[in-house]
Coordinates of C-alpha atoms in Angstrom, one line a residue:
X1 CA 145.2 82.4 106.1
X2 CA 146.2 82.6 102.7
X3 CA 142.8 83.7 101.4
X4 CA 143.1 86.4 104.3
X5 CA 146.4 87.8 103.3
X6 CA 145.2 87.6 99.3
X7 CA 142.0 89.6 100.4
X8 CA 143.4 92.4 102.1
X9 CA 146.1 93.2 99.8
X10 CA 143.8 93.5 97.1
X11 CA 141.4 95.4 99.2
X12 CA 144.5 97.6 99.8
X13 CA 145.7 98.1 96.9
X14 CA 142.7 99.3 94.9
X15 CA 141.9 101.7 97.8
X16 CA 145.2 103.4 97.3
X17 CA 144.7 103.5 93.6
X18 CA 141.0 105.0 94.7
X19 CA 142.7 107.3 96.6
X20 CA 146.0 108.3 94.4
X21 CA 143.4 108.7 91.6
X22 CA 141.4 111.5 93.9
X23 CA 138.1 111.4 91.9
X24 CA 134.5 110.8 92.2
X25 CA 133.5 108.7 89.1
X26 CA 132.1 105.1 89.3
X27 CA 135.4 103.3 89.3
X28 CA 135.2 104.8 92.7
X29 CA 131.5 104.2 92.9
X30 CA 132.3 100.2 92.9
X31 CA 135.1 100.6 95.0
X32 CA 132.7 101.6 97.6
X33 CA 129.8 99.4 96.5
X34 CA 131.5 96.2 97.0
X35 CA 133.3 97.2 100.2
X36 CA 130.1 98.1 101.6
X37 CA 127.9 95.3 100.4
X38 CA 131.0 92.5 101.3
X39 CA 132.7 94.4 104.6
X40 CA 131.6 91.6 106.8
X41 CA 133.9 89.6 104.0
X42 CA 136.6 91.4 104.6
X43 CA 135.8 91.3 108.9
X44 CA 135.8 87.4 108.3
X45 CA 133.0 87.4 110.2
X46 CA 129.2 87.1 109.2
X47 CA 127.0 89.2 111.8
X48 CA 123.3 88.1 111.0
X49 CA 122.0 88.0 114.5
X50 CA 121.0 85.2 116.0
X51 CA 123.7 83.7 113.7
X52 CA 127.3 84.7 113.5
X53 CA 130.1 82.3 111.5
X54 CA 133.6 82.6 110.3
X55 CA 134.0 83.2 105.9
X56 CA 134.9 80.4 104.2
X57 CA 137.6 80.8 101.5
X58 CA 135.6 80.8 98.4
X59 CA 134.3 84.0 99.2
X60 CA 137.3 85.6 100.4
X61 CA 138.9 84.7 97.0
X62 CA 135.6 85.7 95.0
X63 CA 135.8 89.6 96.4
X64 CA 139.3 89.5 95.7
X65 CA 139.0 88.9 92.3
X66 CA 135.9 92.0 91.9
X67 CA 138.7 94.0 93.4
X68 CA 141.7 93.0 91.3
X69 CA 139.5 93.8 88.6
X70 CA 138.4 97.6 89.7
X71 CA 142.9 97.7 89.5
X72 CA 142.9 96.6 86.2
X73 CA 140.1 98.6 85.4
X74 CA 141.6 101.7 86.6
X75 CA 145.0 101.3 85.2
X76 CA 143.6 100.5 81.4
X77 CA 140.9 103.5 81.7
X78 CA 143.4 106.3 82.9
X79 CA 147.0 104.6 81.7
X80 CA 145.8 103.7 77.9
X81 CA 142.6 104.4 76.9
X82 CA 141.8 107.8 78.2
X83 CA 145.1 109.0 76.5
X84 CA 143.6 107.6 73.3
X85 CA 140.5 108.9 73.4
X86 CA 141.8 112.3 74.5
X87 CA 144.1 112.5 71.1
X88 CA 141.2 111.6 69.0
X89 CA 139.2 113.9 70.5
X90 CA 142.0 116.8 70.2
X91 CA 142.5 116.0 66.7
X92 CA 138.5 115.6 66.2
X93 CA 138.8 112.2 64.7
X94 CA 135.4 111.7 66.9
X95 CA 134.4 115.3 67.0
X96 CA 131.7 116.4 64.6
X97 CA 129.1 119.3 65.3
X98 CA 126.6 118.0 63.3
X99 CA 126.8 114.5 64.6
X100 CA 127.1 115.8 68.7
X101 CA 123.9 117.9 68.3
X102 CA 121.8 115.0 66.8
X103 CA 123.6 113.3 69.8
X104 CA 121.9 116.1 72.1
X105 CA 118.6 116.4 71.0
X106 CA 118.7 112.4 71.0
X107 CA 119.5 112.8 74.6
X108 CA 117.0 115.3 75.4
X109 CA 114.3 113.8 73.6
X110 CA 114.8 110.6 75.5
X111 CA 114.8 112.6 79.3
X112 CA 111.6 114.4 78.9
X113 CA 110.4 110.8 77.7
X114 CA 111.3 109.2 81.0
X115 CA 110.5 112.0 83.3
X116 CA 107.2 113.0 81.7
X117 CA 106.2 108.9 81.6
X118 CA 106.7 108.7 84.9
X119 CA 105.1 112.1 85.8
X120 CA 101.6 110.3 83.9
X121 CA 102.0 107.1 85.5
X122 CA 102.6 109.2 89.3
X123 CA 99.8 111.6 88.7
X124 CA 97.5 109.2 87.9
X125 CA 98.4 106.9 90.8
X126 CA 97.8 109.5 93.3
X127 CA 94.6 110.3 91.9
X128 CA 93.5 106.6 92.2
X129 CA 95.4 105.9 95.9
X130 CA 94.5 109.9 97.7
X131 CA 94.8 109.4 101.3
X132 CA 95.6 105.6 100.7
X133 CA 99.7 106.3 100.4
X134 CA 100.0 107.7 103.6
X135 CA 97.9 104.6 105.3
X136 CA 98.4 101.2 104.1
X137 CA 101.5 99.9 103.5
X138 CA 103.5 99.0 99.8
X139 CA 101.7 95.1 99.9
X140 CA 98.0 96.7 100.5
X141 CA 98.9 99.3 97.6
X142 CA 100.1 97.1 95.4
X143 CA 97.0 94.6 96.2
X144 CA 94.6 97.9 95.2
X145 CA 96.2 99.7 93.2
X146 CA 99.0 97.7 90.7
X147 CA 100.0 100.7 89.1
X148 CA 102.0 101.5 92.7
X149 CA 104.0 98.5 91.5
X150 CA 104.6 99.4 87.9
X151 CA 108.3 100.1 87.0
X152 CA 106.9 102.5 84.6
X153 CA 106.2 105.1 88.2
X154 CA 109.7 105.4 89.0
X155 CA 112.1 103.3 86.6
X156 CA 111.3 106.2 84.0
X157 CA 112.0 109.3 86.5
X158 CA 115.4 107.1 88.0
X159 CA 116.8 107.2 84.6
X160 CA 115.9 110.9 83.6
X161 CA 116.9 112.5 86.8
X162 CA 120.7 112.4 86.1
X163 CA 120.7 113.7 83.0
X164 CA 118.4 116.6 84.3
X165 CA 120.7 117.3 87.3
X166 CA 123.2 117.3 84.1
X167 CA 121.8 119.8 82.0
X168 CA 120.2 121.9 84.9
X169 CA 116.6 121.3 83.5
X170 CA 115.2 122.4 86.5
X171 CA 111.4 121.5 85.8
X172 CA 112.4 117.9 85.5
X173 CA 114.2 117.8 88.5
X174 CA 111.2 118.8 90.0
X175 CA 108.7 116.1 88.5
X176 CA 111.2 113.3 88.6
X177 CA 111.6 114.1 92.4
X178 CA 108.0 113.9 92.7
X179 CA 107.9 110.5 91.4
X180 CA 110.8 109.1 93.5
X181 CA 109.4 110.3 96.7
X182 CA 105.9 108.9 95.6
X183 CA 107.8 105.5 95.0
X184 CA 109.3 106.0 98.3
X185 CA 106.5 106.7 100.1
X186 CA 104.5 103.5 99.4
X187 CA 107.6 101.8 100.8
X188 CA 110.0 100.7 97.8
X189 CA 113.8 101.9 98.4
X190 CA 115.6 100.1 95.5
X191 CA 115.2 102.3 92.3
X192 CA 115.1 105.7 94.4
X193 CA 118.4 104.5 96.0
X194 CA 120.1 103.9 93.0
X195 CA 118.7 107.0 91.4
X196 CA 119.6 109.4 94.0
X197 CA 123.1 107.8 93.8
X198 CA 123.4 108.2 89.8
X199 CA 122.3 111.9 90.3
X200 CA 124.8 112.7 92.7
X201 CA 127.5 111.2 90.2
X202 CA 126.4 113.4 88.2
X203 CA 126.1 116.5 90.0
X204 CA 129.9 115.6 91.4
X205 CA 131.7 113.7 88.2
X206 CA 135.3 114.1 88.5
X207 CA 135.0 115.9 92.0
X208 CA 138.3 115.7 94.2
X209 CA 138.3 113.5 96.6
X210 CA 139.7 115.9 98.9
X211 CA 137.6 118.9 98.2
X212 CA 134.6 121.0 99.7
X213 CA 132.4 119.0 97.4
X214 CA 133.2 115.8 98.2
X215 CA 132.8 116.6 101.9
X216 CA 129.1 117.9 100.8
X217 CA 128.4 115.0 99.2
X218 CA 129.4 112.9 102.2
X219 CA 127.4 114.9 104.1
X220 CA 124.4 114.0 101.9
X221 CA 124.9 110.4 101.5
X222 CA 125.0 110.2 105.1
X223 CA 122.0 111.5 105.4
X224 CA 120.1 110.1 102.8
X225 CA 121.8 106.5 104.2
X226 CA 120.3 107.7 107.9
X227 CA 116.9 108.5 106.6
X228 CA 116.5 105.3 104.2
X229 CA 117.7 103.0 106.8
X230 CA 115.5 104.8 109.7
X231 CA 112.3 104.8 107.4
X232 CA 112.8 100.8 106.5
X233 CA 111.7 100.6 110.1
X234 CA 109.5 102.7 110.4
X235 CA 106.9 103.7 107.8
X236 CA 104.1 100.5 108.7
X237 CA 104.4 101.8 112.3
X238 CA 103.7 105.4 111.1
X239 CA 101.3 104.0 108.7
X240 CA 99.3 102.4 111.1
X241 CA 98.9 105.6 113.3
X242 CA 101.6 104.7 115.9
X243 CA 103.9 106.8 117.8
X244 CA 107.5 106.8 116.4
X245 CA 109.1 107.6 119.6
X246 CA 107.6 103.9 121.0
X247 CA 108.3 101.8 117.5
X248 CA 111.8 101.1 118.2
X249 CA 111.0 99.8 122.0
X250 CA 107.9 97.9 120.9
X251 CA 110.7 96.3 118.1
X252 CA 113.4 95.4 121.2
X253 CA 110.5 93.7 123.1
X254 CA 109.7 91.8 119.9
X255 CA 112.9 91.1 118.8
X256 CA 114.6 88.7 121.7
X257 CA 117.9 88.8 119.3
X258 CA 118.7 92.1 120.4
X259 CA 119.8 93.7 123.6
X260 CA 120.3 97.0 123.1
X261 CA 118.7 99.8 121.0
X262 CA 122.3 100.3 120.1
X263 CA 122.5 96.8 118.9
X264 CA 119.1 96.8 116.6
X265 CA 120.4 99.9 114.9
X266 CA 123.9 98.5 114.0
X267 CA 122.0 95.3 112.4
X268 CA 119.5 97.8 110.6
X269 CA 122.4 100.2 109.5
X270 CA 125.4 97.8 108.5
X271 CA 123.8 94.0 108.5
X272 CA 120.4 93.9 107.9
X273 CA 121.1 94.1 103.6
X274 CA 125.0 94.4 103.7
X275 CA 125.7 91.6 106.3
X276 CA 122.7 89.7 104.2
X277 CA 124.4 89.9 101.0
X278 CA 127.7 88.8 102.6
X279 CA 126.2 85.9 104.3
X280 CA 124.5 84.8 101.0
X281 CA 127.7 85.1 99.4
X282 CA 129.4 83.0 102.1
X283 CA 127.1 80.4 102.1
X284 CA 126.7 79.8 98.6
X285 CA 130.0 79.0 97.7
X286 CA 130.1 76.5 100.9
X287 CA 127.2 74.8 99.7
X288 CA 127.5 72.5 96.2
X289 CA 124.7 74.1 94.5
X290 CA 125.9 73.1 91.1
X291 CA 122.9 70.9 90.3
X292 CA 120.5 73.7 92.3
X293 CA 120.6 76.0 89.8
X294 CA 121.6 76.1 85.9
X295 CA 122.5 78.9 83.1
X296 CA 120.0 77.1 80.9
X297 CA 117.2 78.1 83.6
X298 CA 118.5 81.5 84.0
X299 CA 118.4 82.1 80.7
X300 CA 115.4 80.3 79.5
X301 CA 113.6 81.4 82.4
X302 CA 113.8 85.3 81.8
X303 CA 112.2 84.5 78.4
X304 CA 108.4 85.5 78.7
X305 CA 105.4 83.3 78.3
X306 CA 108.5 80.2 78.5
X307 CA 107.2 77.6 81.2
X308 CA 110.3 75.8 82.4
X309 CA 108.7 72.7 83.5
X310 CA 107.1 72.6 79.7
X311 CA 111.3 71.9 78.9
X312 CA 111.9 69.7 81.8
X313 CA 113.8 72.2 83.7
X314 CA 113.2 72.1 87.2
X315 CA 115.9 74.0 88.7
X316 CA 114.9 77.6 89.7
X317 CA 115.4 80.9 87.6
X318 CA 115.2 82.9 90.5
X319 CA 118.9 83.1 92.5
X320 CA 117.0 84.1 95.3
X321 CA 114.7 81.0 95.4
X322 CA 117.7 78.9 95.1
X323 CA 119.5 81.0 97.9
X324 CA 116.4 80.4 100.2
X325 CA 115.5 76.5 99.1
X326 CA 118.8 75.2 99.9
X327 CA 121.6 77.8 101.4
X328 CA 119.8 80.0 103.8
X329 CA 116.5 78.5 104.7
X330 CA 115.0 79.8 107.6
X331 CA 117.3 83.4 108.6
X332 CA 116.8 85.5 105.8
X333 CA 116.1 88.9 106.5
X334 CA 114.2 89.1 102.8
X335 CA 117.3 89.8 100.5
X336 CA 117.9 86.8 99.2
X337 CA 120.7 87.7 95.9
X338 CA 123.8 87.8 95.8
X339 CA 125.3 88.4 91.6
X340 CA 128.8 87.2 92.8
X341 CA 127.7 84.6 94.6
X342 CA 125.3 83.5 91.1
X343 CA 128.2 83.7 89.0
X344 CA 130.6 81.6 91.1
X345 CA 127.3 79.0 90.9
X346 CA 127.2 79.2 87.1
X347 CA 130.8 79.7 86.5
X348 CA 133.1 79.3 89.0
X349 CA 136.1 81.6 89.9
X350 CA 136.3 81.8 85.8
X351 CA 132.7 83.0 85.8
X352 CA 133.6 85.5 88.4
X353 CA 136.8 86.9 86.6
X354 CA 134.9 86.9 83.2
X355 CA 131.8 88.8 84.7
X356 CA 134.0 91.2 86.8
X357 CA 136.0 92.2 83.5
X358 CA 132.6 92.4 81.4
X359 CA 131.5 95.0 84.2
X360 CA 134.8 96.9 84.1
X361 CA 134.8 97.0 80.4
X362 CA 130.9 98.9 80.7
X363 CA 132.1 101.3 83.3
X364 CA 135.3 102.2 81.1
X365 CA 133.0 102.7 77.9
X366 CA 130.4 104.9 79.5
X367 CA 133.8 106.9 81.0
X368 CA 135.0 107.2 77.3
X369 CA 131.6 108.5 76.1
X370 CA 131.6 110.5 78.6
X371 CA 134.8 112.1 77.7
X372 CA 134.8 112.3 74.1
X373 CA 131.1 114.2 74.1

């Protein structure tokens, strides 16, 4: 009950600092983010059909530290630090014209760098794959053709597009849209989703809350929310030559944990990733998986051409394999992470306060950049 009450007052109190703020910048961003990703935290419910169980406490206390963070994050960005940085910058400590056009051209070199990598990388995919995109799905592609896998087609073109949308470089736009929509096509989600995000930022930094903008930009996200979560279950069916309009019916008599049409579009739209996130979290931090998984694996592991059996480390780099070996063997619906729920593994509650604080202290320095250029 305690845990409860703790949760909900943090919850609470950063979304009316969210709100009393009235801006669209990535304090709000995470705001959202973990609300979204941990709601079914906050409901005190997991919803993973066929399974449904109450939150423990760990997790409850694990979100609430994230969002007593995002407070403390807001109140030393606009309280302290953006009233130092605007002095400097009024004084020009930090301003000089030479320095802030090498800073420019830096900036532009490095967008038509990603865009136009990707652009190569797309083109010559397509040319390899033709009529192959639109009929086997992203594990065939990948199988054929392993450039459809490469970061280099869409990591590139994710990073660029922002800073396009930016500057208005219209031509960029253009080929870094081509190569997210090729990316989504064969059937990965991840990088255009976080690109399409990070361009809207940008389009909308510092928006009102409470303004014809922001009521545009809901407008998008909802649709680009619909239109990623419809195409997740659909685009093998289409793939494959079948009729849309008898996919979802041909899913319900597959699927015996669903009743309703109703039902299997709540799960896709709200539980399928979110509620999987929250239920990794959850079970996680019930399970003892001290000894299951290691910071010396984690980090040794990410090191290439390092065999961690060569060092006697048999624990597994991969959260996800850890998740699925011993905490949710058997239900997953595929996502198996959860970077809270890692943390609290390799640290604890301290982890989780030190990791939250290392994230609010990037998000406050890429605000300051952004405000003193």
């Amino acid at each position: 009950m305690i845990e409860t009450t703790l949760l909900f007052c943090c919850f609470f109190l950063t979304f009316i600092l969210v709100v009393l703020r009235n801006r669209l910048d990535l304090f709000l961003i995470l705001f959202l983010s973990t609300t979204i990703y941990h709601w079914q935290i906050l409901y005190g419910q997991i919803w993973v059909p066929p399974y449904s169980f109450e939150v423990g406490a760990e997790a409850k206390i694990i979100v609430s530290i994230v969002y007593l963070s995002i407070c403390f994050g807001i109140f030393f960005n606009d309280k302290l630090l953006y009233n130092w940085f605007s002095f400097f910058k009024s004084n020009k400590f930090l301003d000089s014209k030479g320095e802030n056009h090498n800073h420019k051209d830096f900036e532009s070199f490095l967008g038509y760098l990603f865009i136009l990598t990707s652009t190569l990388v797309t083109v010559t995919f397509l040319y390899q794959a033709k009529l192959d995109l639109f009929t086997y799905g992203k594990t065939e592609l990948n199988a054929i053709y392993p450039l459809s896998a490469s970061f280099l087609l869409a990591f590139p073109a994710g990073i660029g597009l922002p800073w396009a949308i930016k500057n208005n470089k219209k031509l960029l736009i253009f080929l870094a849209s081509i190569c997210l929509l090729t990316y989504f096509l064969i059937g990965f989600r991840s990088i255009a989703v976080v690109a399409i995000i990070s361009a809207l930022t940008a389009a909308y930094f510092k928006e009102k809350i409470l303004s014809k903008g922001s009521m545009k930009l809901a407008a998008i996200m909802f649709l680009v929310f619909s239109t990623f979560v419809i195409y997740k279950q659909v685009y093998i069916p289409i793939k494959d030559g079948e009729n849309i309009s008898d996919v979802f019916e041909q899913k319900l008599e597959e699927d015996n944990r669903f009743s309703s049409l109703t039902e299997y579009l709540l799960w896709s739209a709200f539980s399928a990733e979110f509620g999987q996130i929250s239920c990794n979290l959850d079970l996680v931090t019930k399970a003892d998986l001290s000894e299951k998984h290691s910071l010396r694996s984690v980090l040794i592991g990410s090191i290439p051409l390092i065999n961690n059996r060569d060092l006697n480390i048999y624990t597994e780099t991969r959260f996800s394999d850890t998740i699925l070996k011993y905490a949710n063997p058997g239900f997953s619906y595929g996502l198996g992470g959860t970077f809270w729920g890692e943390v609290y593994v390799l640290g604890s509650y301290i982890g989780v306060l030190v990791a939250s604080i290392i994230v609010i202290i990037m998000l406050v320095g890429w605000l300051m950049f952004a405000t003193i250029t």
